[in-house]
Amino acid sequence: MMFIGATVYAFEIPNYFDWIVRKTQFLKGIKATLTKTALAILYFNPLWIARHLLFIKLFSGQFDAIGWNILEIAFWSFLANILISFIANYIIQNRFKLKWRFLGSAIFSALMAIYYALSETFFG
């Protein structure tokens, strides 16, 4: 997982955050704030969670546990944490300078990775 974080996520997430800035640069006030937050939440969607769960299964050698049920677990996991995700992404996108957003997101994602790993127990 550290390899994925240092390669895929380290490339993908900062580029997406740059895109959010470009997409919302002409918006002002509450519209800018909510749009930035919503775009961040849309990125960390159930498919992103499912991909994360897939990586956990692959790197832990649980190949037989890989199936379509990962998508269902990811969906319920996403719905259950939407309020926490909204608050965290609001803070990351609207209170952190762009250069610190990846670090803030990485810290939040590290905490959420624990939650995603437990999601199978909660929603599986």
PDB file of N, CA and C in Angstrom, residues 57-103:
ATOM      1  N   LYS A  57      -6.764  -6.187  -0.578  1.00  0.00           N
ATOM      2  CA  LYS A  57      -6.883  -7.634  -0.819  1.00  0.00           C
ATOM      3  C   LYS A  57      -5.666  -8.170  -1.583  1.00  0.00           C
ATOM      4  N   LEU A  58      -5.252  -7.444  -2.610  1.00  0.00           N
ATOM      5  CA  LEU A  58      -4.109  -7.898  -3.415  1.00  0.00           C
ATOM      6  C   LEU A  58      -2.831  -7.980  -2.590  1.00  0.00           C
ATOM      7  N   PHE A  59      -2.561  -6.923  -1.835  1.00  0.00           N
ATOM      8  CA  PHE A  59      -1.307  -6.880  -1.081  1.00  0.00           C
ATOM      9  C   PHE A  59      -1.306  -7.758   0.156  1.00  0.00           C
ATOM     10  N   SER A  60      -2.489  -8.179   0.588  1.00  0.00           N
ATOM     11  CA  SER A  60      -2.533  -9.093   1.727  1.00  0.00           C
ATOM     12  C   SER A  60      -2.683 -10.545   1.269  1.00  0.00           C
ATOM     13  N   GLY A  61      -2.655 -10.746  -0.049  1.00  0.00           N
ATOM     14  CA  GLY A  61      -2.705 -12.099  -0.593  1.00  0.00           C
ATOM     15  C   GLY A  61      -4.067 -12.763  -0.509  1.00  0.00           C
ATOM     16  N   GLN A  62      -5.116 -11.998  -0.327  1.00  0.00           N
ATOM     17  CA  GLN A  62      -6.469 -12.539  -0.210  1.00  0.00           C
ATOM     18  C   GLN A  62      -7.169 -12.534  -1.577  1.00  0.00           C
ATOM     19  N   PHE A  63      -6.556 -13.215  -2.524  1.00  0.00           N
ATOM     20  CA  PHE A  63      -7.065 -13.190  -3.894  1.00  0.00           C
ATOM     21  C   PHE A  63      -8.468 -13.788  -4.007  1.00  0.00           C
ATOM     22  N   ASP A  64      -8.772 -14.787  -3.188  1.00  0.00           N
ATOM     23  CA  ASP A  64     -10.089 -15.414  -3.245  1.00  0.00           C
ATOM     24  C   ASP A  64     -11.189 -14.524  -2.684  1.00  0.00           C
ATOM     25  N   ALA A  65     -10.827 -13.479  -1.963  1.00  0.00           N
ATOM     26  CA  ALA A  65     -11.807 -12.549  -1.391  1.00  0.00           C
ATOM     27  C   ALA A  65     -12.144 -11.407  -2.345  1.00  0.00           C
ATOM     28  N   ILE A  66     -11.527 -11.394  -3.514  1.00  0.00           N
ATOM     29  CA  ILE A  66     -11.790 -10.341  -4.495  1.00  0.00           C
ATOM     30  C   ILE A  66     -13.012 -10.730  -5.304  1.00  0.00           C
ATOM     31  N   GLY A  67     -14.033  -9.887  -5.226  1.00  0.00           N
ATOM     32  CA  GLY A  67     -15.270 -10.139  -5.955  1.00  0.00           C
ATOM     33  C   GLY A  67     -16.104  -8.880  -6.037  1.00  0.00           C
ATOM     34  N   TRP A  68     -17.276  -9.023  -6.617  1.00  0.00           N
ATOM     35  CA  TRP A  68     -18.174  -7.882  -6.794  1.00  0.00           C
ATOM     36  C   TRP A  68     -18.667  -7.321  -5.469  1.00  0.00           C
ATOM     37  N   ASN A  69     -18.575  -8.125  -4.404  1.00  0.00           N
ATOM     38  CA  ASN A  69     -19.031  -7.653  -3.104  1.00  0.00           C
ATOM     39  C   ASN A  69     -18.215  -6.453  -2.616  1.00  0.00           C
ATOM     40  N   ILE A  70     -17.026  -6.284  -3.159  1.00  0.00           N
ATOM     41  CA  ILE A  70     -16.205  -5.122  -2.801  1.00  0.00           C
ATOM     42  C   ILE A  70     -16.932  -3.827  -3.167  1.00  0.00           C
ATOM     43  N   LEU A  71     -17.632  -3.825  -4.297  1.00  0.00           N
ATOM     44  CA  LEU A  71     -18.381  -2.630  -4.711  1.00  0.00           C
ATOM     45  C   LEU A  71     -19.520  -2.322  -3.740  1.00  0.00           C
ATOM     46  N   GLU A  72     -20.206  -3.349  -3.276  1.00  0.00           N
ATOM     47  CA  GLU A  72     -21.294  -3.132  -2.321  1.00  0.00           C
ATOM     48  C   GLU A  72     -20.753  -2.592  -0.995  1.00  0.00           C
ATOM     49  N   ILE A  73     -19.664  -3.178  -0.531  1.00  0.00           N
ATOM     50  CA  ILE A  73     -19.030  -2.707   0.702  1.00  0.00           C
ATOM     51  C   ILE A  73     -18.598  -1.253   0.542  1.00  0.00           C
ATOM     52  N   ALA A  74     -18.005  -0.927  -0.610  1.00  0.00           N
ATOM     53  CA  ALA A  74     -17.543   0.437  -0.869  1.00  0.00           C
ATOM     54  C   ALA A  74     -18.713   1.421  -0.893  1.00  0.00           C
ATOM     55  N   PHE A  75     -19.815   1.023  -1.484  1.00  0.00           N
ATOM     56  CA  PHE A  75     -20.994   1.888  -1.541  1.00  0.00           C
ATOM     57  C   PHE A  75     -21.501   2.214  -0.140  1.00  0.00           C
ATOM     58  N   TRP A  76     -21.686   1.196   0.691  1.00  0.00           N
ATOM     59  CA  TRP A  76     -22.190   1.429   2.048  1.00  0.00           C
ATOM     60  C   TRP A  76     -21.176   2.174   2.898  1.00  0.00           C
ATOM     61  N   SER A  77     -19.912   1.893   2.678  1.00  0.00           N
ATOM     62  CA  SER A  77     -18.858   2.603   3.394  1.00  0.00           C
ATOM     63  C   SER A  77     -18.889   4.088   3.055  1.00  0.00           C
ATOM     64  N   PHE A  78     -19.058   4.398   1.771  1.00  0.00           N
ATOM     65  CA  PHE A  78     -19.138   5.780   1.319  1.00  0.00           C
ATOM     66  C   PHE A  78     -20.335   6.497   1.953  1.00  0.00           C
ATOM     67  N   LEU A  79     -21.485   5.851   1.917  1.00  0.00           N
ATOM     68  CA  LEU A  79     -22.683   6.470   2.489  1.00  0.00           C
ATOM     69  C   LEU A  79     -22.555   6.693   3.992  1.00  0.00           C
ATOM     70  N   ALA A  80     -21.962   5.740   4.679  1.00  0.00           N
ATOM     71  CA  ALA A  80     -21.845   5.841   6.134  1.00  0.00           C
ATOM     72  C   ALA A  80     -20.901   6.958   6.563  1.00  0.00           C
ATOM     73  N   ASN A  81     -19.905   7.277   5.728  1.00  0.00           N
ATOM     74  CA  ASN A  81     -18.935   8.304   6.143  1.00  0.00           C
ATOM     75  C   ASN A  81     -19.096   9.624   5.401  1.00  0.00           C
ATOM     76  N   ILE A  82     -20.203   9.823   4.698  1.00  0.00           N
ATOM     77  CA  ILE A  82     -20.354  11.021   3.872  1.00  0.00           C
ATOM     78  C   ILE A  82     -20.259  12.309   4.691  1.00  0.00           C
ATOM     79  N   LEU A  83     -20.808  12.341   5.889  1.00  0.00           N
ATOM     80  CA  LEU A  83     -20.743  13.559   6.696  1.00  0.00           C
ATOM     81  C   LEU A  83     -19.302  13.846   7.126  1.00  0.00           C
ATOM     82  N   ILE A  84     -18.605  12.834   7.584  1.00  0.00           N
ATOM     83  CA  ILE A  84     -17.199  13.006   7.978  1.00  0.00           C
ATOM     84  C   ILE A  84     -16.367  13.407   6.769  1.00  0.00           C
ATOM     85  N   SER A  85     -16.613  12.754   5.644  1.00  0.00           N
ATOM     86  CA  SER A  85     -15.882  13.072   4.417  1.00  0.00           C
ATOM     87  C   SER A  85     -16.166  14.500   3.957  1.00  0.00           C
ATOM     88  N   PHE A  86     -17.414  14.930   4.072  1.00  0.00           N
ATOM     89  CA  PHE A  86     -17.771  16.300   3.687  1.00  0.00           C
ATOM     90  C   PHE A  86     -16.995  17.309   4.535  1.00  0.00           C
ATOM     91  N   ILE A  87     -16.996  17.100   5.850  1.00  0.00           N
ATOM     92  CA  ILE A  87     -16.306  18.038   6.745  1.00  0.00           C
ATOM     93  C   ILE A  87     -14.810  18.054   6.463  1.00  0.00           C
ATOM     94  N   ALA A  88     -14.206  16.875   6.351  1.00  0.00           N
ATOM     95  CA  ALA A  88     -12.764  16.796   6.106  1.00  0.00           C
ATOM     96  C   ALA A  88     -12.390  17.419   4.764  1.00  0.00           C
ATOM     97  N   ASN A  89     -13.156  17.098   3.720  1.00  0.00           N
ATOM     98  CA  ASN A  89     -12.846  17.658   2.400  1.00  0.00           C
ATOM     99  C   ASN A  89     -13.135  19.150   2.327  1.00  0.00           C
ATOM    100  N   TYR A  90     -14.122  19.607   3.064  1.00  0.00           N
ATOM    101  CA  TYR A  90     -14.357  21.053   3.158  1.00  0.00           C
ATOM    102  C   TYR A  90     -13.119  21.738   3.732  1.00  0.00           C
ATOM    103  N   ILE A  91     -12.602  21.211   4.815  1.00  0.00           N
ATOM    104  CA  ILE A  91     -11.424  21.806   5.457  1.00  0.00           C
ATOM    105  C   ILE A  91     -10.215  21.728   4.529  1.00  0.00           C
ATOM    106  N   ILE A  92      -9.985  20.568   3.942  1.00  0.00           N
ATOM    107  CA  ILE A  92      -8.819  20.380   3.066  1.00  0.00           C
ATOM    108  C   ILE A  92      -8.890  21.311   1.850  1.00  0.00           C
ATOM    109  N   GLN A  93     -10.044  21.372   1.198  1.00  0.00           N
ATOM    110  CA  GLN A  93     -10.162  22.155  -0.039  1.00  0.00           C
ATOM    111  C   GLN A  93     -10.296  23.654   0.193  1.00  0.00           C
ATOM    112  N   ASN A  94     -10.794  24.067   1.341  1.00  0.00           N
ATOM    113  CA  ASN A  94     -11.105  25.480   1.534  1.00  0.00           C
ATOM    114  C   ASN A  94     -10.270  26.173   2.602  1.00  0.00           C
ATOM    115  N   ARG A  95      -9.584  25.427   3.416  1.00  0.00           N
ATOM    116  CA  ARG A  95      -8.793  26.038   4.490  1.00  0.00           C
ATOM    117  C   ARG A  95      -7.292  25.810   4.325  1.00  0.00           C
ATOM    118  N   PHE A  96      -6.919  24.792   3.545  1.00  0.00           N
ATOM    119  CA  PHE A  96      -5.498  24.505   3.320  1.00  0.00           C
ATOM    120  C   PHE A  96      -5.055  25.178   2.029  1.00  0.00           C
ATOM    121  N   LYS A  97      -3.846  25.698   2.032  1.00  0.00           N
ATOM    122  CA  LYS A  97      -3.262  26.198   0.779  1.00  0.00           C
ATOM    123  C   LYS A  97      -3.040  24.993  -0.136  1.00  0.00           C
ATOM    124  N   LEU A  98      -3.035  25.237  -1.440  1.00  0.00           N
ATOM    125  CA  LEU A  98      -2.923  24.164  -2.416  1.00  0.00           C
ATOM    126  C   LEU A  98      -1.725  23.256  -2.137  1.00  0.00           C
ATOM    127  N   LYS A  99      -0.589  23.834  -1.774  1.00  0.00           N
ATOM    128  CA  LYS A  99       0.610  23.013  -1.579  1.00  0.00           C
ATOM    129  C   LYS A  99       0.491  22.077  -0.373  1.00  0.00           C
ATOM    130  N   TRP A 100      -0.442  22.335   0.546  1.00  0.00           N
ATOM    131  CA  TRP A 100      -0.627  21.484   1.726  1.00  0.00           C
ATOM    132  C   TRP A 100      -1.817  20.532   1.597  1.00  0.00           C
ATOM    133  N   ARG A 101      -2.576  20.648   0.525  1.00  0.00           N
ATOM    134  CA  ARG A 101      -3.779  19.815   0.380  1.00  0.00           C
ATOM    135  C   ARG A 101      -3.462  18.337   0.260  1.00  0.00           C
ATOM    136  N   PHE A 102      -2.407  18.005  -0.475  1.00  0.00           N
ATOM    137  CA  PHE A 102      -2.071  16.588  -0.608  1.00  0.00           C
ATOM    138  C   PHE A 102      -1.695  16.008   0.744  1.00  0.00           C
ATOM    139  N   LEU A 103      -0.907  16.727   1.525  1.00  0.00           N
ATOM    140  CA  LEU A 103      -0.536  16.236   2.852  1.00  0.00           C
ATOM    141  C   LEU A 103      -1.775  16.091   3.733  1.00  0.00           C
TER     142      LEU A 103
END
